[in-house]
XYZ file of C-alpha atoms in Angstrom:
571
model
C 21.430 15.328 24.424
C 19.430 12.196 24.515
C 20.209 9.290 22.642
C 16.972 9.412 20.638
C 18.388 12.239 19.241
C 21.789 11.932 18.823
C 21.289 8.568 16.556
C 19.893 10.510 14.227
C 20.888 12.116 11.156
C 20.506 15.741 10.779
C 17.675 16.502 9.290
C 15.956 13.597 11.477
C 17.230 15.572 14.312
C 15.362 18.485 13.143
C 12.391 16.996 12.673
C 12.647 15.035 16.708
C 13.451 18.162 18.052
C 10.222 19.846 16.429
C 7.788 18.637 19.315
C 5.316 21.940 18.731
C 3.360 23.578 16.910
C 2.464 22.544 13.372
C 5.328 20.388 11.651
C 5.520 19.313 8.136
C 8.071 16.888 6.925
C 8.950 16.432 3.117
C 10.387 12.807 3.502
C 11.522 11.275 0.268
C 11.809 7.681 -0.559
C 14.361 5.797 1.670
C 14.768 8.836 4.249
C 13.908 7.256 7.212
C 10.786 8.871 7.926
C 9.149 6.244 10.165
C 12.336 6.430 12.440
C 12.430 10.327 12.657
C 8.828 10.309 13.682
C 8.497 7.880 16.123
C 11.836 9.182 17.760
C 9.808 12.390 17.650
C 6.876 11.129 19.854
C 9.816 8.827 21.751
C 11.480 12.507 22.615
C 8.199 14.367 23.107
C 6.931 11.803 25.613
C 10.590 11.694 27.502
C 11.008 15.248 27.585
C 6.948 15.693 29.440
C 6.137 17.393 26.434
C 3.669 15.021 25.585
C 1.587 12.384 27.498
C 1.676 9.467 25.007
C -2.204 8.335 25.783
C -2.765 11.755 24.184
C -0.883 11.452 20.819
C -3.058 9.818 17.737
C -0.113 8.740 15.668
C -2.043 8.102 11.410
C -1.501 5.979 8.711
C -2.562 4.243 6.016
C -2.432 0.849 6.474
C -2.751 -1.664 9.259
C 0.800 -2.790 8.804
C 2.473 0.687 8.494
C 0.440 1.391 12.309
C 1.708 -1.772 13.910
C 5.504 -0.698 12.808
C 4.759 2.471 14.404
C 3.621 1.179 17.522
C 6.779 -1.985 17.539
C 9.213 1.251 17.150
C 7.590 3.067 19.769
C 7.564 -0.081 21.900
C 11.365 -0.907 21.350
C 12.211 3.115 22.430
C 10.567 2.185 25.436
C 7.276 3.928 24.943
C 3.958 2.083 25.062
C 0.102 3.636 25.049
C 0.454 5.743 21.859
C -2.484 5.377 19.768
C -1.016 3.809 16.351
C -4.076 3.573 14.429
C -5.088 3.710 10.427
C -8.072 6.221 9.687
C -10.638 4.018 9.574
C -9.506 2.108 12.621
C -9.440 5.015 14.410
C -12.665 6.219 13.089
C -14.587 2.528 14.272
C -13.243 2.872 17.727
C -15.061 6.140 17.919
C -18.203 4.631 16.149
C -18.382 2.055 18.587
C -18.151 3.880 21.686
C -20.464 6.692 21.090
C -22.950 4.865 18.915
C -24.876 2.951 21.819
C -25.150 6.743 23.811
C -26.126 8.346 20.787
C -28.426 6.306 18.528
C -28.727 3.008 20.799
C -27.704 -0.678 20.104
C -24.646 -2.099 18.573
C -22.762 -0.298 15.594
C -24.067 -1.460 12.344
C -22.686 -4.491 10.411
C -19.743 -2.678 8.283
C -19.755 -4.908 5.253
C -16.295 -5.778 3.413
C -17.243 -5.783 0.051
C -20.122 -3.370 -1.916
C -20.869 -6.488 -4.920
C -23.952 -8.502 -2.597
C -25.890 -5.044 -2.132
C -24.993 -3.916 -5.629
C -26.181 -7.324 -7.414
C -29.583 -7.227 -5.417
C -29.722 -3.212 -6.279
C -29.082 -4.618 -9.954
C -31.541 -7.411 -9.430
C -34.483 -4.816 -8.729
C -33.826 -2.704 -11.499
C -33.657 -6.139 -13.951
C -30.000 -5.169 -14.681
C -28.081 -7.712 -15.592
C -24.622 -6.190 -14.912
C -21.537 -8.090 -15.370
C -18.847 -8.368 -12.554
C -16.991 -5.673 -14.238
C -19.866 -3.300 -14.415
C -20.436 -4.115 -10.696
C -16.530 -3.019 -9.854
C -16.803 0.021 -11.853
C -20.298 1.194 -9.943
C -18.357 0.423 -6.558
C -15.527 2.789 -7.544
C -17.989 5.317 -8.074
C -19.424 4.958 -5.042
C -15.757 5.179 -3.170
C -14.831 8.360 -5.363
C -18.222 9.910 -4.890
C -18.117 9.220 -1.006
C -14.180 10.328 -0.169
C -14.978 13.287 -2.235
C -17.652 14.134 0.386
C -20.082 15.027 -2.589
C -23.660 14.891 -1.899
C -25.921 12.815 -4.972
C -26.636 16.053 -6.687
C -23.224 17.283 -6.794
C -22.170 13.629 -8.345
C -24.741 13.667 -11.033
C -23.012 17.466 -11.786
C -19.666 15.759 -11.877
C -20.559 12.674 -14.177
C -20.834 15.065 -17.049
C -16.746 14.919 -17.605
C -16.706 11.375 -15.899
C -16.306 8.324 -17.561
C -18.877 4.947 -16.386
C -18.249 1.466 -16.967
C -19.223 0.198 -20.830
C -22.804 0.356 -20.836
C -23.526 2.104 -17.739
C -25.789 5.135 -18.330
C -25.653 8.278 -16.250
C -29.546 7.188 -15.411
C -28.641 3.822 -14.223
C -25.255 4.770 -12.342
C -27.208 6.856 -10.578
C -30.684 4.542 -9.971
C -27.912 1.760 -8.975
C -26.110 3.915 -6.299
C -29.171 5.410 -4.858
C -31.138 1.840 -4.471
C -27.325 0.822 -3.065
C -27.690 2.963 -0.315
C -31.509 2.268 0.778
C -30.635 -1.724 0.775
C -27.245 -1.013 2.742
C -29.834 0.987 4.864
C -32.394 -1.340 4.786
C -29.889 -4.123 6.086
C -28.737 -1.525 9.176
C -24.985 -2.236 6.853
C -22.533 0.429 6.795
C -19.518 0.090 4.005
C -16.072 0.756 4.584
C -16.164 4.528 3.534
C -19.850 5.052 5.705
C -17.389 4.512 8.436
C -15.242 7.984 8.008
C -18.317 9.735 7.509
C -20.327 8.741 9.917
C -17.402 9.586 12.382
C -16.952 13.438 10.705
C -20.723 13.558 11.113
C -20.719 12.575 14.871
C -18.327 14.840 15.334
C -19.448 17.457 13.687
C -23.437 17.587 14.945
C -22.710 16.686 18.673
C -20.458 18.860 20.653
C -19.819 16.621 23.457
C -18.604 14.089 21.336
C -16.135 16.535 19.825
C -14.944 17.977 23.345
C -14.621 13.895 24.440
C -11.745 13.148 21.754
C -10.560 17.057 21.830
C -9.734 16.204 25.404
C -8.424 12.549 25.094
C -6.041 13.547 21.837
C -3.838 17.082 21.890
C -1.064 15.834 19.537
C -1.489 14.496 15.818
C 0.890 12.725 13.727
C 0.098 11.804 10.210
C 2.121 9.662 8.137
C 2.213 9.087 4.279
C 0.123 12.853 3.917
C 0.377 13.120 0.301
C -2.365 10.470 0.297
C -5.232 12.074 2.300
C -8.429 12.380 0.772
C -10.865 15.329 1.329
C -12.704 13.595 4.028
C -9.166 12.207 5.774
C -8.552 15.681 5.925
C -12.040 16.989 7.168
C -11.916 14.219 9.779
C -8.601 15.278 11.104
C -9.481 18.406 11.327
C -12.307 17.254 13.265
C -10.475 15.245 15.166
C -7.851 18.550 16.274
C -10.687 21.160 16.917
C -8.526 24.500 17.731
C -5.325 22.256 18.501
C -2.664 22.902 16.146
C 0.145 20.267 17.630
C -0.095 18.500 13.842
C 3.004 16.879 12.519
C 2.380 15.736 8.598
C 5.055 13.802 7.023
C 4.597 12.928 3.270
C 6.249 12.868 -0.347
C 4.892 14.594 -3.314
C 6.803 12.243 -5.423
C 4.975 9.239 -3.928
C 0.992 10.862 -4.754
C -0.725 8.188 -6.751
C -3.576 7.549 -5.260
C -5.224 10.055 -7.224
C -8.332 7.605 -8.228
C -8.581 7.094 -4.152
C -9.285 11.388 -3.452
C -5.509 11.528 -2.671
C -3.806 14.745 -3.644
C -0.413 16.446 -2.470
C -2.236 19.594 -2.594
C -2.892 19.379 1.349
C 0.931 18.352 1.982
C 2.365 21.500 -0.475
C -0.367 23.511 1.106
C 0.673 22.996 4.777
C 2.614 26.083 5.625
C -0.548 28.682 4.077
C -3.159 26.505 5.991
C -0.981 26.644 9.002
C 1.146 30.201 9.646
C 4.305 29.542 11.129
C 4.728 25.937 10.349
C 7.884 24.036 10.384
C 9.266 22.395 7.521
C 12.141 19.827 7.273
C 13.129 18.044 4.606
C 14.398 14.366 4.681
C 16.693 14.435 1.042
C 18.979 11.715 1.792
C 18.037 7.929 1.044
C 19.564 5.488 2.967
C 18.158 2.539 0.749
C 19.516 2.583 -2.879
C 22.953 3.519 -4.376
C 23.432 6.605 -6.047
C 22.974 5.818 -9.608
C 19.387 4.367 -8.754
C 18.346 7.960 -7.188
C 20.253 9.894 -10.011
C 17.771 8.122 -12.055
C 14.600 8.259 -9.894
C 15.014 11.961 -9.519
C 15.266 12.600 -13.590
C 11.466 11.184 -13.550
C 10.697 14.224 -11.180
C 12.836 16.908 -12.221
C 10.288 19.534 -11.172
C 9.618 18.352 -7.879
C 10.841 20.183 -4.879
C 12.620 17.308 -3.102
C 15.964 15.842 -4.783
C 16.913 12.751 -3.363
C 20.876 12.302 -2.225
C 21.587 8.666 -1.896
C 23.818 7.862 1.476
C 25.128 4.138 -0.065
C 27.753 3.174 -2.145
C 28.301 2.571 -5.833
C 26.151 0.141 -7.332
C 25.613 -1.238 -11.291
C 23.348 1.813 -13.001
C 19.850 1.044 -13.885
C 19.551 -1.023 -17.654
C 16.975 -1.666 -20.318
C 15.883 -4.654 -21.878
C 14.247 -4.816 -24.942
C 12.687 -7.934 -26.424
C 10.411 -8.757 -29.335
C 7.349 -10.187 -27.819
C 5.432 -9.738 -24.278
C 6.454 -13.820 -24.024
C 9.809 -12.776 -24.853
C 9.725 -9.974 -22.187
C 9.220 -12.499 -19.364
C 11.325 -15.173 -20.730
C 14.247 -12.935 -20.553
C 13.099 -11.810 -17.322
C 13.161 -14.791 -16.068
C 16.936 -15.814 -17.736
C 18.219 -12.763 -15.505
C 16.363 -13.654 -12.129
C 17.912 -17.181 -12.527
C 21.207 -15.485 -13.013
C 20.894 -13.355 -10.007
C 19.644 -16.499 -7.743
C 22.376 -18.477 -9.183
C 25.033 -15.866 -8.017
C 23.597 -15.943 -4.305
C 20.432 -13.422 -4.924
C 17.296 -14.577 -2.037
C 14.624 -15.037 -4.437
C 12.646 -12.734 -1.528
C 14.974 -10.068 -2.642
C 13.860 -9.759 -6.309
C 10.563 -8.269 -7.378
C 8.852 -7.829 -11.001
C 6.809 -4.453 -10.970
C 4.184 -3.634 -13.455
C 1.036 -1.249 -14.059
C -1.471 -3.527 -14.268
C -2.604 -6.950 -12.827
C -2.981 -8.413 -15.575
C 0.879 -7.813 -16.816
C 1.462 -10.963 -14.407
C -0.205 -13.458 -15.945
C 2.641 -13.884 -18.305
C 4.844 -13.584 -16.016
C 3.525 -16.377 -13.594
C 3.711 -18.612 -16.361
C 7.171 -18.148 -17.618
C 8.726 -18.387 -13.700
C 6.386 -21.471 -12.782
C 8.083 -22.922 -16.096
C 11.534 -22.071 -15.100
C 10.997 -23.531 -11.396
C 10.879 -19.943 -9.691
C 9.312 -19.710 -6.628
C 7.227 -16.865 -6.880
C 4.482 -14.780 -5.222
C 1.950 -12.520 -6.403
C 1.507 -9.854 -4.225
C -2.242 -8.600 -3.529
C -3.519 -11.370 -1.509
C -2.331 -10.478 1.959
C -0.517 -13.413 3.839
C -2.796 -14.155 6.230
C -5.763 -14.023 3.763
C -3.999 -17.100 1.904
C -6.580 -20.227 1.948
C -3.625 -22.771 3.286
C -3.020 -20.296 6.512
C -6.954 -19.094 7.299
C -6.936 -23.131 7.284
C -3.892 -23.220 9.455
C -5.152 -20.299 11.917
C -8.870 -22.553 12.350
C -6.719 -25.593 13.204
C -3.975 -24.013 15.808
C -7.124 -22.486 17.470
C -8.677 -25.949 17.511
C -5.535 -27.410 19.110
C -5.765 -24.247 21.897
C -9.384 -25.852 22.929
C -8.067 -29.139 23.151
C -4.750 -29.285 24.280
C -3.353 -25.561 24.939
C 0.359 -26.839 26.702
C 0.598 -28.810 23.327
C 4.467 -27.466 22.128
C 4.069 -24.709 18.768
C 6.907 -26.191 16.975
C 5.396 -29.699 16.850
C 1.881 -28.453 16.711
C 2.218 -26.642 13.860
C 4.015 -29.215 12.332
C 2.099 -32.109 12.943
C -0.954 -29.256 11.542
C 1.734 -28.866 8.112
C 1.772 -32.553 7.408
C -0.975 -34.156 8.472
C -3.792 -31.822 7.531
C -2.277 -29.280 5.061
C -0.076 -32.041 2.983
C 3.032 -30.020 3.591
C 6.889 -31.904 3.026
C 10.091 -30.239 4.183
C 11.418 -30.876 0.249
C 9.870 -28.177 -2.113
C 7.783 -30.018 -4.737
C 9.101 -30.459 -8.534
C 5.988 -29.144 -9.709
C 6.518 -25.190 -10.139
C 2.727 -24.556 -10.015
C 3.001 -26.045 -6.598
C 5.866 -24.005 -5.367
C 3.376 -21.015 -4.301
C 1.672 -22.948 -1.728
C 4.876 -24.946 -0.318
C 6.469 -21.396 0.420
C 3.339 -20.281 2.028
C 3.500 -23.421 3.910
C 7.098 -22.885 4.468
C 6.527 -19.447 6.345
C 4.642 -21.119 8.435
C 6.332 -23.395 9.949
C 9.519 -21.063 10.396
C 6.927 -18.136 12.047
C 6.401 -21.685 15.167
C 10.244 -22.542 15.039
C 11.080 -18.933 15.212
C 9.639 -18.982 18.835
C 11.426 -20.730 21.637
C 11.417 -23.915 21.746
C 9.652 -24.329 24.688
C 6.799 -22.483 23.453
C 3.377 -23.232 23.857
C 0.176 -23.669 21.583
C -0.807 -20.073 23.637
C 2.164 -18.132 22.456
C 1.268 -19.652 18.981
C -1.737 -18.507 18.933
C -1.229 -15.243 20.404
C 1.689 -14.589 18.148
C -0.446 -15.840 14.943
C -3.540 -12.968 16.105
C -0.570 -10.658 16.770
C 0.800 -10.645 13.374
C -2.437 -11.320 11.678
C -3.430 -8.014 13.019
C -0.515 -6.197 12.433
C 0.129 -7.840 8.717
C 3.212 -8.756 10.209
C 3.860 -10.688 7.456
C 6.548 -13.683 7.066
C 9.628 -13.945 4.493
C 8.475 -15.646 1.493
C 11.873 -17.254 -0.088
C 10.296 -16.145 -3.518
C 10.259 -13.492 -6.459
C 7.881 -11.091 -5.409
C 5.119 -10.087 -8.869
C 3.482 -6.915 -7.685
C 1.641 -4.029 -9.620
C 3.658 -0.638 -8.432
C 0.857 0.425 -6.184
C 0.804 -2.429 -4.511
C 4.844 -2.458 -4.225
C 4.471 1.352 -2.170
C 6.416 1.548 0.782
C 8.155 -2.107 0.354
C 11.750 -2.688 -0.973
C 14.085 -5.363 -2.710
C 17.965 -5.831 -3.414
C 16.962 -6.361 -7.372
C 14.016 -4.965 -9.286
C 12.750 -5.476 -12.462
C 10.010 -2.783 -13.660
C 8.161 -4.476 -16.728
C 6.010 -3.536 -19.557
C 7.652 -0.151 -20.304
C 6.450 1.128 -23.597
C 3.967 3.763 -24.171
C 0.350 3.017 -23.654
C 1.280 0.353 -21.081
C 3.445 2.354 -18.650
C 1.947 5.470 -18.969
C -1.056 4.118 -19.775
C -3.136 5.271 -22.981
C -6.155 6.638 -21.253
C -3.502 9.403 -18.878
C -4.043 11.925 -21.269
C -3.963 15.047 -19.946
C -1.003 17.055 -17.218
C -2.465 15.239 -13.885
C -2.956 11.968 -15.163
C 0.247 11.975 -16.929
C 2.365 13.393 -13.628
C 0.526 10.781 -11.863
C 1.588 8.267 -14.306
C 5.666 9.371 -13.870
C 5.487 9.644 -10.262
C 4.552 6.008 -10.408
C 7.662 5.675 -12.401
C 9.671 6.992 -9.394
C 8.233 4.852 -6.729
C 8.769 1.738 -8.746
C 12.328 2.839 -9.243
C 12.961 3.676 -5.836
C 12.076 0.322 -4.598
C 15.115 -0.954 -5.426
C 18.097 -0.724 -3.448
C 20.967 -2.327 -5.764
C 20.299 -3.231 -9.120
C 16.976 -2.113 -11.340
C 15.904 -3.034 -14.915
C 13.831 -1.512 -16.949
C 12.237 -4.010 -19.149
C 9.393 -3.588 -22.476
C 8.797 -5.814 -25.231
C 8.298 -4.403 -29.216
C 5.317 -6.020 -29.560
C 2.731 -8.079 -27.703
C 2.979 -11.100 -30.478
C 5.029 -11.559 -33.788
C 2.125 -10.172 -35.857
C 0.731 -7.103 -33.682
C 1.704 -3.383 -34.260
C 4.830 -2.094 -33.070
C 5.438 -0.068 -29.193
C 7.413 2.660 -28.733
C 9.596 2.855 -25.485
C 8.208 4.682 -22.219
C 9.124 8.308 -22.739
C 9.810 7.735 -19.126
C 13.100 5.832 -20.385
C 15.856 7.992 -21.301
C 18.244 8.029 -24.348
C 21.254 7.870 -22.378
C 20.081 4.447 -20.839
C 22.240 1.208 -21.714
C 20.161 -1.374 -23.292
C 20.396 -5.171 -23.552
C 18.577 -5.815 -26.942
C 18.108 -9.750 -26.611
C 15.535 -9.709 -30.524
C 16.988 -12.203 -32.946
C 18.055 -9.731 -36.350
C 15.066 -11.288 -37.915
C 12.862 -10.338 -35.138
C 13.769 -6.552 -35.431
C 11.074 -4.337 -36.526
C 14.003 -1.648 -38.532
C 13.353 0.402 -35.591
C 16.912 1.571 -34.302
C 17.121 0.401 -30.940
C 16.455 2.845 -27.974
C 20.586 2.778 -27.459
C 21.795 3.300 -31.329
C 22.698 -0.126 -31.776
């Protein structure tokens, strides 16, 4: 048997050995997915089962695509088409658009708020930036929904608008949206799938082009696909039914995004015959951390098995305040960095965005190095700066060397010093800083200004990012599909994590599978952390139902702090 196979578990065996028909994998969290797929296409293409210019490998995210297509590279297979949805949607876009309308394919504009604010302006609606965000959403959830205008107007009569947003103006604001966007020749970032499923659909030839240039589909992270992901993949197959889906129930919560597991549990009655495999055993946290990841799910149909050793079993913390909350968080991720802990290694978790305020505040104090994750790496001011002046320095003097260019770039222009500064507020940008310079001396050291550039574009692309050495603040969304040694999930009491407005069985299942995947980031040691109160005079929380009884808790309230609440463990 080949090698791609036969360094695999079982189950990953399975699913590499499953090269037709329609496939679906239930991977859990930590299963090694990503490895049992791409030694799937790896097998498929070394066996002649497949041609790899004819597989269209899916996912959701630029960076999940590029690991795809490094994996495929290092099992020695190039020309697979790793692509996200959209990406893959544009590169249709592009090339059929001149043939079939004429020109060059419309502006697609980043961001919604310019058009919406002159839509606004023409209606004399003077909508705050909030407002603004919430009519965007609505214009995402309308348009991944596939629902025409009149079938959203039926729908907003059990959906909530932003404060102050009539059903009347929602409406008047979406529909003048769309004639500016036309009016510019703009499409957004959704216009993009449906333009696609509309080309696709309406011209035959166009269809028969990409039936004939892809026969086998692979789509990763499944449990995420919105209704017009799915209508565009099947648009995409035509009659073909060499599908592989891999996906988690568990992990479903992009709900406000048109995700639903429904497709993924669905699989084997849309497709007779199917395959399934499941991928039960995780391979990144220790047993106790799964035990307790799999009570948030108990009705789901994959049980994790963890394939580690022994490790500490997940802990509470209660304090009195939300100040308190982070200052003891922060007492126990100086502990863990004083015992030999990479601050890269520890993450705080929480529901919202603005949970890390506090947070940044009480680290920066303490001299943490931290990071707030949501602003992508290469989207950081100090490296866009960085990225304009190493493609300066390729104009001018390309043989420069990277490790000195990039340097000289550091010190002279971005104010950078090999000692981290004693101000904590500056810490953030000296790590960013920091990463940079180690991506240049990570090269050899006869490297070139060209192979700095090149390798800059190539992870810029990829979202290859760099090690940050610091504690990584992250809401749990944003946290999906990443993983740390320690992990500290803050802010669980109820009406924070759930939140208040999940009322109902969906929003509330959504709300506990988010539980799971910020649980199951953590590999070693995880704390589950809530505070009694916000301040010393505001009403008292109750803990997440999501906590059990049986969990040991550190309480660290002063007696006179205590509410005469018995503490979640007796004490």
């Amino acid at each position: 048997m080949s090698e791609l196979i036969d360094s695999l578990d079982e189950n990953q065996r399975t699913v590499a050995l499953a090269l037709v028909g329609p496939v679906r994998v239930l991977a859990g969290a930590g299963s090694g997915k990503t490895r049992a797929i791409t030694h799937r296409i790896a097998h498929g293409v070394e066996t002649g089962v497949y041609t790899a210019e004819k597989v269209l490998a899916l996912s959701f995210t630029v960076k999940a695509a590029g690991e795809m297509r490094a994996r495929l590279g290092a099992l020695g297979v190039d020309g697979v088409a790793c692509r996200t949805f959209h990406s893959a949607a544009m590169r249709q876009l592009a090339h059929f658009w001149p043939d079939l309308i004429g020109g060059d394919l419309p502006k697609i504009v980043s961001s919604k708020a310019p058009t919406l604010k002159r839509a606004a302006g023409r209606l004399n609606f003077r909508a705050s930036d909030e407002q603004l965000r919430g009519i965007a959403a609505e214009i995402e959830w309308r348009k991944v929904r596939l629902l025409s205008m009149d079938q959203y107007v039926d729908a907003l009569s059990t959906r909530p608008l932003p404060s102050g947003i009539t059903t009347d103006r929602a409406v008047d604001l979406i529909t003048l949206y769309e004639e500016i966007k036309d009016e510019q020749r703009n499409l957004d970032f959704d216009d993009a799938l449906i333009a696609t499923l509309g080309m696709l659909n309406s011209e035959k030839w166009v269809a028969d082009r990409v039936h004939e240039q892809f026969r086998f589909f692979v789509v990763d992270e499944y449990q995420d696909v919105s209704p017009v992901q799915r209508a565009l993949l099947d648009a995409w197959r035509g009659k073909h039914s060499e599908v592989c889906v891999v996906g988690d129930p568990n992990q479903t919560i992009f709900g406000f995004a048109g995700a639903s597991d429904e497709h993924l549990l669905a699989f084997e009655s849309e497709f007779p015959g199917a395959t399934t495999v499941e991928l039960d055993r995780n391979y990144r946290s220790t047993p106790e951390i799964v035990r307790f990841a799999n009570s948030l799910v108990p009705q789901s149909p994959l049980q994790l098995v963890s394939a580690r050793e022994s490790g500490p079993a997940p802990r509470g913390l209660l304090s009195a305040t939300d100040d308190d909350e982070a200052t003891a968080v922060a007492t126990a991720i100086r502990d863990e960095i004083a015992q030999g802990t990479n601050p890269a290694d520890i993450a705080v978790l929480y529901r919202i965005n603005s949970q890390s305020i506090v947070f940044e505040q009480v680290l920066g104090n303490a001299g943490i190095p931290f990071r707030v994750r949501g602003l992508r790496f290469f989207e950081e001011p100090t490296v866009i700066r960085a990225l304009v002046l190493v493609r300066g320095r390729l104009q001018t003097d390309p043989a420069a060397n990277a490790r000195d260019t990039m340097e000289l770039i550091l010190r002279e222009n971005l104010g950078w010093l090999s000692k981290p500064p004693a101000n904590p507020v500056d810490r953030h940008a000296w790590n960013v800083r920091s990463a940079l310079a180690e991506i240049a001396t990570a090269l050899p050291p006869s490297s070139t200004v060209v192979e700095l550039a090149a390798d800059l574009k190539h992870r810029a692309d990829n979202e290859d990012e760099p090690s940050v050495s610091a504690v990584t603040l992250s809401t749990v969304h944003n946290a999906k599909g990443l993983e740390w040694d320690t992990v500290f999930v803050v802010g669980m009491s109820e009406g924070m994590f759930p939140l208040s407005y999940a009322v109902g069985d969906t929003p509330m299942l959504e709300e506990r599978r988010l539980a799971y995947v910020a649980c199951t980031r953590a590999r070693y040691a995880l704390t589950l952390s809530w505070a009694e109160r916000s301040r010393r005079s505001g009403p008292v929380r109750t803990r997440s139902r999501f906590i059990p009884e049986s969990l040991p808790v550190t309480d660290t309230r002063t007696p006179g702090e205590t509410s005469g609440v018995t503490p979640p463990d007796g004490r």
